[in-house]
Short mmCIF file of C-alpha atoms and ligand atoms in Angstrom, two decimals:
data_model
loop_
_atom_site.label_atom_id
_atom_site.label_comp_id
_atom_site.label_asym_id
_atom_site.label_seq_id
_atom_site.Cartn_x
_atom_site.Cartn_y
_atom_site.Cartn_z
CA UNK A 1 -189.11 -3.02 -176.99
CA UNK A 2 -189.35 0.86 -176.53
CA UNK A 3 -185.49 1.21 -175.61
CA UNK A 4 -185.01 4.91 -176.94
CA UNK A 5 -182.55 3.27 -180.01
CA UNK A 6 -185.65 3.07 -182.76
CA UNK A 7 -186.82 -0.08 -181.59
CA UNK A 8 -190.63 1.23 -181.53
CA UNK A 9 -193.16 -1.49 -178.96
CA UNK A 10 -194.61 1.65 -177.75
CA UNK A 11 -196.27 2.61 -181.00
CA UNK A 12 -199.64 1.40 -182.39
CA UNK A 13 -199.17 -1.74 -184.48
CA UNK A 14 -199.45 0.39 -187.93
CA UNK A 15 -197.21 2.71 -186.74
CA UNK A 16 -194.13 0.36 -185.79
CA UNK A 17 -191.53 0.26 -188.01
CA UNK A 18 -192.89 2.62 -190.61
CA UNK A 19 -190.26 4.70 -193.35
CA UNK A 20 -190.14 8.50 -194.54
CA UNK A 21 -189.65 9.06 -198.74
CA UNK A 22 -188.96 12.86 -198.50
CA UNK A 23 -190.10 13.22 -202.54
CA UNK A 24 -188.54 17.19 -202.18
CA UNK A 25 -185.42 15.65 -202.04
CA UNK A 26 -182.65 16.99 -204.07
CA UNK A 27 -179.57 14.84 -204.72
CA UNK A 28 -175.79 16.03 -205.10
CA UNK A 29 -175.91 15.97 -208.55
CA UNK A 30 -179.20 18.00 -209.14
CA UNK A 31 -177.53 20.94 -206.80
CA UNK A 32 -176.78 24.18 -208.10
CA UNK A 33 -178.30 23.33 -211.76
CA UNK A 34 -180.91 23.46 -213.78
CA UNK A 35 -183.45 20.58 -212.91
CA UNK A 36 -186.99 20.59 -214.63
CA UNK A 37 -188.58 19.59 -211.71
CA UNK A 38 -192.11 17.39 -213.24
CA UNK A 39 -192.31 14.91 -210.29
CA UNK A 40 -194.77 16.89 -208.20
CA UNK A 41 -197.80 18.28 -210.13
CA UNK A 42 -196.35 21.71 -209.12
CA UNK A 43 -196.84 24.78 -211.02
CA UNK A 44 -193.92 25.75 -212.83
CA UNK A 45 -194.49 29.27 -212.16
CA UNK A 46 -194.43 31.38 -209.19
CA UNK A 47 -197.45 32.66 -207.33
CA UNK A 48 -199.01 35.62 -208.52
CA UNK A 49 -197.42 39.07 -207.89
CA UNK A 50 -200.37 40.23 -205.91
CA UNK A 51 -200.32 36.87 -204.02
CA UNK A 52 -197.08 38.03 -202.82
CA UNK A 53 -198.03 41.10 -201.99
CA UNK A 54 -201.15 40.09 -199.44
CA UNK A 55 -198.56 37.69 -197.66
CA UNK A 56 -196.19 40.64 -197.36
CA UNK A 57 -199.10 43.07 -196.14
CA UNK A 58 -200.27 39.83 -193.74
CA UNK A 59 -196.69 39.29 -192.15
CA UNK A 60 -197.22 42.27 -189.87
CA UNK A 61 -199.96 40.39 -187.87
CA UNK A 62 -197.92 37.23 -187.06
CA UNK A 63 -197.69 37.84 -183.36
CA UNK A 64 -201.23 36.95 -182.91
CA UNK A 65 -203.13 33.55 -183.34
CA UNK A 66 -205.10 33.57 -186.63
CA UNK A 67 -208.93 32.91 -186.55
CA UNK A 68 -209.02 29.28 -187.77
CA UNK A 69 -212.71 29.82 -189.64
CA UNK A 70 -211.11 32.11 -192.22
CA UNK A 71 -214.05 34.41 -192.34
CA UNK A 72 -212.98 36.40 -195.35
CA UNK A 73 -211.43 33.46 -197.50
CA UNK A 74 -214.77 31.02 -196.09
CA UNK A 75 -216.87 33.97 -197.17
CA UNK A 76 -215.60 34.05 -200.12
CA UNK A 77 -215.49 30.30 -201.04
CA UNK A 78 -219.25 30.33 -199.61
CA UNK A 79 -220.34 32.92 -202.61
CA UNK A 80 -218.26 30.92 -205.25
CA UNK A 81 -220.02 27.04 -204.00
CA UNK A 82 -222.78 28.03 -202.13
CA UNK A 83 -221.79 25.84 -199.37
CA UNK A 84 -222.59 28.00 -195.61
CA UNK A 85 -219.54 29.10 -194.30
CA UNK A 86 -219.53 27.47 -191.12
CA UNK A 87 -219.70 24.18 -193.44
CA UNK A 88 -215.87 25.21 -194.79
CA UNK A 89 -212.29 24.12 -192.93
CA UNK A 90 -208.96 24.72 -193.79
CA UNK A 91 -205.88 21.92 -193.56
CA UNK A 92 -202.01 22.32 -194.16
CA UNK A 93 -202.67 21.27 -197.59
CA UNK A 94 -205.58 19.36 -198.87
CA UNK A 95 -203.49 16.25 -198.15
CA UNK A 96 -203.90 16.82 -194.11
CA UNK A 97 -208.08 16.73 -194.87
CA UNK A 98 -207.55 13.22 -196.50
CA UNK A 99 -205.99 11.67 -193.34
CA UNK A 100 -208.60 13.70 -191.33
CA UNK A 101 -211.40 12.67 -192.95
CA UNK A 102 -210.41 9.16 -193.09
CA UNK A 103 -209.91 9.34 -189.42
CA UNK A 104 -213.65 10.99 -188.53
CA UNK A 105 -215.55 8.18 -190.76
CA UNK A 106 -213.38 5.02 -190.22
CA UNK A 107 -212.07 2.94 -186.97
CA UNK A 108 -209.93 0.64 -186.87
CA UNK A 109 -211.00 -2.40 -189.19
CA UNK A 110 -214.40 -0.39 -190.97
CA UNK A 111 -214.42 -0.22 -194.52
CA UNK A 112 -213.88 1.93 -197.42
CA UNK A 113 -214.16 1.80 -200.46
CA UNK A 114 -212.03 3.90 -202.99
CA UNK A 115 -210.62 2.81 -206.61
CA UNK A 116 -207.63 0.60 -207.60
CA UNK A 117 -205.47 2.66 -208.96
CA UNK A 118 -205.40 5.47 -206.68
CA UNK A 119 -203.21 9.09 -205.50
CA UNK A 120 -200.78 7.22 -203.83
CA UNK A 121 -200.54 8.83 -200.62
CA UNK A 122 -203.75 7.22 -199.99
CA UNK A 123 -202.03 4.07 -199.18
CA UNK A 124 -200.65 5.59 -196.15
CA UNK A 125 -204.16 6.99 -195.03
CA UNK A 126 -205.74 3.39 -195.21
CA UNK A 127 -202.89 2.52 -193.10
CA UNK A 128 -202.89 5.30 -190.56
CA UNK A 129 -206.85 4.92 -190.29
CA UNK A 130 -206.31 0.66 -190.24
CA UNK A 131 -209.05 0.44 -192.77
CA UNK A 132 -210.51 -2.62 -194.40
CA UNK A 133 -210.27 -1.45 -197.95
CA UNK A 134 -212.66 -2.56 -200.84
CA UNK A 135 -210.14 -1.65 -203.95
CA UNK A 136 -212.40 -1.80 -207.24
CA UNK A 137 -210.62 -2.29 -210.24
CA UNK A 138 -210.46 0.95 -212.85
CA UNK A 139 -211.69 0.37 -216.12
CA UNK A 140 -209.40 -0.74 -219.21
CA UNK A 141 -208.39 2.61 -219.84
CA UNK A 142 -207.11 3.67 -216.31
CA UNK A 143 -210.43 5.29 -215.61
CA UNK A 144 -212.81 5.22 -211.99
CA UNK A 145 -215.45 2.83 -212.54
CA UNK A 146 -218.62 4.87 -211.40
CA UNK A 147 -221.17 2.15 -211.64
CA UNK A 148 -218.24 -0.06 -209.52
CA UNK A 149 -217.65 2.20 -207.40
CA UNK A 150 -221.50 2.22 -206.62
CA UNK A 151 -222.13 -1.51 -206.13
CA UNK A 152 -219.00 -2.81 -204.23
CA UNK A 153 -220.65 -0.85 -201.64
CA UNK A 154 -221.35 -3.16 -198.83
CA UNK A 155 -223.13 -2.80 -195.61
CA UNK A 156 -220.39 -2.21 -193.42
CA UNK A 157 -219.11 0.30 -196.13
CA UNK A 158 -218.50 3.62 -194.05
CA UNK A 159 -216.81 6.21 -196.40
CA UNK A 160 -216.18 6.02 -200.47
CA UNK A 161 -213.46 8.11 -201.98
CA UNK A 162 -213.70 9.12 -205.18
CA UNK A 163 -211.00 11.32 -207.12
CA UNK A 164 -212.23 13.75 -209.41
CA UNK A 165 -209.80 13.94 -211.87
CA UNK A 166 -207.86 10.72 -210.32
CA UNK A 167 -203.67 10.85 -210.02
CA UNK A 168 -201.53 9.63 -211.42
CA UNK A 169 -204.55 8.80 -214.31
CA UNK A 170 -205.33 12.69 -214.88
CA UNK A 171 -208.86 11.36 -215.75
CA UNK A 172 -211.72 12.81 -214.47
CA UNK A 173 -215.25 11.55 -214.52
CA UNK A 174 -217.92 12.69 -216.72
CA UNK A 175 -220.78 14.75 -215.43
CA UNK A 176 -223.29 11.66 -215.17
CA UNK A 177 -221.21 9.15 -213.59
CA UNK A 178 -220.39 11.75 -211.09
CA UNK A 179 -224.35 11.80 -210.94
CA UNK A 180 -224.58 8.43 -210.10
CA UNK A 181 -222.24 8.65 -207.61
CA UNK A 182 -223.51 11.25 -205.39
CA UNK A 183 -227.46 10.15 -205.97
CA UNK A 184 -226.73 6.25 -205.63
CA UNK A 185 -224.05 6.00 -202.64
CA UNK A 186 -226.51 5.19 -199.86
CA UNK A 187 -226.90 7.61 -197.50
CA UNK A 188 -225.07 6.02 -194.21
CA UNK A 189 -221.78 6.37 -196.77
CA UNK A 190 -219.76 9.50 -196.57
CA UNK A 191 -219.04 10.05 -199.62
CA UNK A 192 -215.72 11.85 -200.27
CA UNK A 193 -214.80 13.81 -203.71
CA UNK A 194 -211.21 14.80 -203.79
CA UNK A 195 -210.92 17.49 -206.22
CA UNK A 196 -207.39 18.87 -205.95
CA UNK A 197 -207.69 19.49 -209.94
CA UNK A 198 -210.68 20.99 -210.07
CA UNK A 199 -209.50 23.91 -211.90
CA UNK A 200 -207.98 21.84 -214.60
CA UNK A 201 -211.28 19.97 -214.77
CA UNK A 202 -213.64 22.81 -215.45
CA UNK A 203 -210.60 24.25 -217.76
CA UNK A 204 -211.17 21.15 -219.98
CA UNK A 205 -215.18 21.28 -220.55
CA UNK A 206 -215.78 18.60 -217.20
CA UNK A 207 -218.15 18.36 -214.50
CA UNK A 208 -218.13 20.74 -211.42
CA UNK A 209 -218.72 18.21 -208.37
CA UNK A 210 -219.41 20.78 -205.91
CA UNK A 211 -223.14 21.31 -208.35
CA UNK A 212 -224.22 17.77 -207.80
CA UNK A 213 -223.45 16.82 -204.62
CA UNK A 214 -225.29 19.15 -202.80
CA UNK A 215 -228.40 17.36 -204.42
CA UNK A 216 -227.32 14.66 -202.44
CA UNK A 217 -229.69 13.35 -199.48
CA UNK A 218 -226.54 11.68 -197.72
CA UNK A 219 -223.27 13.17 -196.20
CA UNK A 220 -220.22 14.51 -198.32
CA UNK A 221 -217.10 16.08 -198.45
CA UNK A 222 -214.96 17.75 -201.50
CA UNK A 223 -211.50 18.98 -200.75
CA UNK A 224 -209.30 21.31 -203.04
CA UNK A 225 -206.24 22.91 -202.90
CA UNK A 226 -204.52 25.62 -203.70
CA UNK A 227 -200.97 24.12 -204.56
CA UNK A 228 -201.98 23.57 -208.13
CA UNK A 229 -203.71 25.94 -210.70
CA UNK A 230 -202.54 29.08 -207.78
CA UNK A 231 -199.27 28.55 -207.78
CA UNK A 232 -199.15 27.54 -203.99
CA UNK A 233 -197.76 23.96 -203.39
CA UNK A 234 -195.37 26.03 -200.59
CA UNK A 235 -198.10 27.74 -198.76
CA UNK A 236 -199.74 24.56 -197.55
CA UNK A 237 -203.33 25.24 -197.83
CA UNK A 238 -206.37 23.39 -198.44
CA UNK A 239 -209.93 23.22 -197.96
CA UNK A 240 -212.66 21.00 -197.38
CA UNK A 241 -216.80 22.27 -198.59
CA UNK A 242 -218.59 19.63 -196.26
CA UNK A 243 -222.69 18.68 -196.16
CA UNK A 244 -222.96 19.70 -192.61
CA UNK A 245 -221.11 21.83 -189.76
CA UNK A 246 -220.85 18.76 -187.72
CA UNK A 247 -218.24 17.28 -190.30
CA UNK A 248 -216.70 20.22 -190.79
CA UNK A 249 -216.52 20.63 -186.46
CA UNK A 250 -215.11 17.46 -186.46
CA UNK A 251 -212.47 17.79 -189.42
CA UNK A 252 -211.67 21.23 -187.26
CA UNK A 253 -211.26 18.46 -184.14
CA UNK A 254 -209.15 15.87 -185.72
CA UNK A 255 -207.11 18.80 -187.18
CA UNK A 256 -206.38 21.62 -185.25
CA UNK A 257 -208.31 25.06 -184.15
CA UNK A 258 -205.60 27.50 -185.54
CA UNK A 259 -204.79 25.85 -188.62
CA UNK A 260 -204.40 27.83 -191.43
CA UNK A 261 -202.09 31.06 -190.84
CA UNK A 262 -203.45 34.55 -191.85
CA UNK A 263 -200.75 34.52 -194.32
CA UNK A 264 -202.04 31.64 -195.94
CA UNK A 265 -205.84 33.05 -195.75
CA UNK A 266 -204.34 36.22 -197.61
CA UNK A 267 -202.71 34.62 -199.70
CA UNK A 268 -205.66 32.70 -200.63
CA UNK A 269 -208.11 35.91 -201.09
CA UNK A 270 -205.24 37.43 -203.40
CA UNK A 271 -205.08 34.20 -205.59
CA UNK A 272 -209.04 33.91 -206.32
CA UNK A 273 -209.50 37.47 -207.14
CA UNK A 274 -206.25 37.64 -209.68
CA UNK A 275 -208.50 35.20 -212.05
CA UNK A 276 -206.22 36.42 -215.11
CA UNK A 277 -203.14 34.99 -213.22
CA UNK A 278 -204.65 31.58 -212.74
CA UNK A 279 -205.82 31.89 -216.66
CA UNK A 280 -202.81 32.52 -217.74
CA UNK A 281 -201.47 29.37 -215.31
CA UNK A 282 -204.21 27.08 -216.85
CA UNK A 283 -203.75 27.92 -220.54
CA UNK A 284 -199.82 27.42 -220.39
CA UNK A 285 -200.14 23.84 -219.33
CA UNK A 286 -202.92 23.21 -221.76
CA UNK A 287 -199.94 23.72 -224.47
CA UNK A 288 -197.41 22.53 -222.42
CA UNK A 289 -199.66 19.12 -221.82
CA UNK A 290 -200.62 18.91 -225.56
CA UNK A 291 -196.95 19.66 -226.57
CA UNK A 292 -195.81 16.57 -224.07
CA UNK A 293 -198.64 14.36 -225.49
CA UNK A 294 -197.78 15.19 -229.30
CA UNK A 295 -194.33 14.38 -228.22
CA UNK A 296 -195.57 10.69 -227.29
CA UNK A 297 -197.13 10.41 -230.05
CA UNK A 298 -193.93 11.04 -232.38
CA UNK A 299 -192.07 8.53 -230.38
CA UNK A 300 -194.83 5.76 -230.50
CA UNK A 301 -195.67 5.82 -227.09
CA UNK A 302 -199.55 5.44 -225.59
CA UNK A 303 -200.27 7.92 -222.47
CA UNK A 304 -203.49 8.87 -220.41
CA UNK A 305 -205.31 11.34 -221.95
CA UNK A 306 -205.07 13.54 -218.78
CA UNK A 307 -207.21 16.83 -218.17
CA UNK A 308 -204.44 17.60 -215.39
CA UNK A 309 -201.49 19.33 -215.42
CA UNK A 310 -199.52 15.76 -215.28
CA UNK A 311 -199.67 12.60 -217.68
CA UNK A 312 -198.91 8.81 -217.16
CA UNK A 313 -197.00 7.70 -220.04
CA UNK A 314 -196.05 3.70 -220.77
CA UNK A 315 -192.59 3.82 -222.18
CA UNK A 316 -192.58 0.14 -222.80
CA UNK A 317 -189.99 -0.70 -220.61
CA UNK A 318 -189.61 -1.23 -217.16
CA UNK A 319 -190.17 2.20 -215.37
CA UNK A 320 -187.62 2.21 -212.34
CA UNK A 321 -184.42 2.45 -214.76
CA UNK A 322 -186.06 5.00 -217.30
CA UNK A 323 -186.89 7.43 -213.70
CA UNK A 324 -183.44 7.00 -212.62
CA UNK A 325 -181.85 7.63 -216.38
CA UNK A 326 -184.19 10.86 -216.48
CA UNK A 327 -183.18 12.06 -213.49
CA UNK A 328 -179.03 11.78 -213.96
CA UNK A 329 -180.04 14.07 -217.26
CA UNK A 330 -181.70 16.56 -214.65
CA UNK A 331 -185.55 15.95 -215.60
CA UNK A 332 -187.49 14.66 -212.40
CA UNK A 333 -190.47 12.51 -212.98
CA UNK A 334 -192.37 10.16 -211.00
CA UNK A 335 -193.37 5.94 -211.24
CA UNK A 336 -197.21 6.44 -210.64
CA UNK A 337 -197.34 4.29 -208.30
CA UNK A 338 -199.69 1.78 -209.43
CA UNK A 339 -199.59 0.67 -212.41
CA UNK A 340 -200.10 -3.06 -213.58
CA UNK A 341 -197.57 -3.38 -216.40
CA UNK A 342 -194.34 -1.94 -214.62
CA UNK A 343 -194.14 0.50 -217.32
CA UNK A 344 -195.73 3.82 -216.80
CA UNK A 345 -193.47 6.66 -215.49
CA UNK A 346 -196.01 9.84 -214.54
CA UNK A 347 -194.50 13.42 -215.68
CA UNK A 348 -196.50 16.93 -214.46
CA UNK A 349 -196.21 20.07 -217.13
CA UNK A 350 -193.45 22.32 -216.88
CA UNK A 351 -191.92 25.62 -218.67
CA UNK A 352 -191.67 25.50 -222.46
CA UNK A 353 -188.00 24.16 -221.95
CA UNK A 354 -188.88 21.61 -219.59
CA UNK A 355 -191.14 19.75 -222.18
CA UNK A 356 -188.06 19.88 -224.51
CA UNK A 357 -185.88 18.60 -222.34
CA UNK A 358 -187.86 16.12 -221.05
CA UNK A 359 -188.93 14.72 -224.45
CA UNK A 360 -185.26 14.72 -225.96
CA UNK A 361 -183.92 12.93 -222.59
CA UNK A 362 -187.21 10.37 -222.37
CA UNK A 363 -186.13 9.68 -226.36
CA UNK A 364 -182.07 9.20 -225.71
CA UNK A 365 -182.76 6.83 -222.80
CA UNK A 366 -185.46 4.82 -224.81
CA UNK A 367 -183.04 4.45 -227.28
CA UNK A 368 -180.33 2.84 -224.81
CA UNK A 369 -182.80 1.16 -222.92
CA UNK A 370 -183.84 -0.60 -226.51
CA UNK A 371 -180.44 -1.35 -227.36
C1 PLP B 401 -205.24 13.63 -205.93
C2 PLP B 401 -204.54 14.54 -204.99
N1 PLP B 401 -205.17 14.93 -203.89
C3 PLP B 401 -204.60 15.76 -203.02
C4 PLP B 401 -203.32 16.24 -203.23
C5 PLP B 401 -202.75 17.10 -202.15
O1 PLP B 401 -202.30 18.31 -202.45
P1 PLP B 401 -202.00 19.37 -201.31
O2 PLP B 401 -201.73 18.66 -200.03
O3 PLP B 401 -200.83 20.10 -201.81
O4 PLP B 401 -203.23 20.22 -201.19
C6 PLP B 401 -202.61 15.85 -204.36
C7 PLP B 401 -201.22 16.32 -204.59
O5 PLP B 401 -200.51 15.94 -205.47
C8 PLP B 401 -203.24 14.97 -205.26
O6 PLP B 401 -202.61 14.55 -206.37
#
């Protein structure tokens, strides 16, 4: 009954009822104090100085509505992908495109198919969306299964989401199961490559997806973001390359016209040109990843070999308590949210000092939890 107090009969059936996790959250104890924040698969370090200076030079212009097709930033991703700009949109964060693509390809009871252990946010877009999901198992070692992935299609199978490198895995396919993918999904699928850690992908030797879809002879979409290797988690931005203007018209539809802000499209520009800045970004978690594996390794625990800029780790134990005990000793990590032994806890790079502290807290509260 829609009586005003919560009670929610007026909503859609996948709507009713429905909670908020707020994952920025900080808690009493974390206020004020230094927290090393590895929860989020942020960058530990702020955006580029000349990032900051294009938003300040942008501000001025805030009165007016921005143009929504981003001609500089779309001309700009056009020369890096080759994808025509009218064939680029923009969402408030890549994670907005996800939920809009979902909604263009799918009604209500259409399948998808995506893999098992999956970015968990896309839980909720299955649910928005009310899709009939095909879930097919990853391989032993956390990994998509590409040749899966290609025969659970069925022939009511709409859209296929594959994630390029996966979270919370950090793996990433290789170059000829990505092949595979893009020649074999049948051409009434739209296939969808999330890429949000593309840059970490190419960083470690891997495949670039945008280069073999485009062979494709049916319809795709690859998002990316900006909140990772640039530094820009708070600016919101990310951006869909799509096979035709009519998906990216319709991403535009089930998004909105204006939807990027000319701050953010500065912002942007500023970000791809200062290449050494995202260098810089890419080669300090490269240590600080290899220092947090090497640290697993001393304490006997297996991990994920990720290519990303977070890891899943199994400590052994059960997960929930180890989060909780890390996070009264002010280092934030994450439960991947899928994982089939209870025992994985998911940490993103930080600083230098938030690897130490991390390691020397995840060691004292193995050590109690063993006791
Ligand atoms: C696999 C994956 N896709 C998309 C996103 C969305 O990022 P954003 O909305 O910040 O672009 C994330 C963020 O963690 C992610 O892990």
């Amino acid at each position: 009954m829609a009586d005003g107090s919560g009670s929610s009969g007026f909503l859609r059936d996948n709507f009713q009822g429905v909670g908020f996790w707020n994952p920025t959250q900080i808690l009493p104890h974390e206020r004020n104090r230094k927290i090393a924040r590895m929860d989020l698969n942020e960058c530990p370090y702020p955006p580029s100085p000349k990032v900051i200076e294009a938003i300040q030079d942008a501000a001025t212009g805030l009165n007016l509505y921005p143009d929504g097709t981003c001609p500089q930033l779309s001309a700009l991703l056009s020369e890096q992908t080759g994808v025509p700009l009218d064939q680029i949109c923009y969402g408030g964060g890549s994670t907005q495109l996800l939920t809009a693509i979902a909604e263009i390809s799918i009604a209500p009871g259409e399948n998808l198919i995506a893999p098992e252990i999956v970015w968990r946010r896309f839980q909720g877009v299955f649910q928005v969306v009310q899709a009939d999901v095909t879930a097919i198992p990853n391989k032993k070692d956390g990994s998509i299964d590409a040749a899966g992935m290609i025969s659970g299609i069925g022939n009511k199978t709409r859209l296929s989401i594959i994630l390029t490198p996966n979270n919370p895995t950090g793996l990433m396919l290789s170059e000829q199961e990505l092949r595979d993918i893009c020649e074999q999904t049948p051409e009434n699928v739209l296939l969808f490559i999330d890429e949000a850690y593309h840059e970490f992908a190419l960083h470690a030797g891997g495949p670039n997806a945008i280069d073999l879809v485009k062979d494709r002879k049916g319809p795709w979409v690859v998002t990316r973001t900006l909140s990772k290797a640039f530094a820009l988690a708070g600016l919101r931005l990310g951006y869909a390359l799509c096979s035709s203007q009519e998906i990216a018209n319709a991403l535009r539809l089930a998004t909105s016209t204006f939807n990027l802000s000319g701050i953010a499209e500065a912002a942007a520009i500023a970000a791809f040109e200062d290449k050494s800045y995202t260098q810089f970004i890419l080669e300090e978690n490269s240590r600080e990843m290899g220092r947090i594996k090497k640290g697993c390794q001393d304490l006997g625990l297996a991990y994920m070999d990720s290519v990303t800029n977070f890891i899943s780790i199994d400590t052994g134990v059960e997960s929930g308590p180890v989060v909780r005990a890390l996070r009264d000793r002010g280092v934030r990590v994450s439960t991947p949210g899928y994982d089939a032994t209870g025992t994985y806890i998911r940490a993103s790079t930080g600083l230098p000092e938030d690897t130490d502290a991390f390691l020397s807290a995840l060691e004292d509260v193995l050590a109690l939890q063993s006791d």
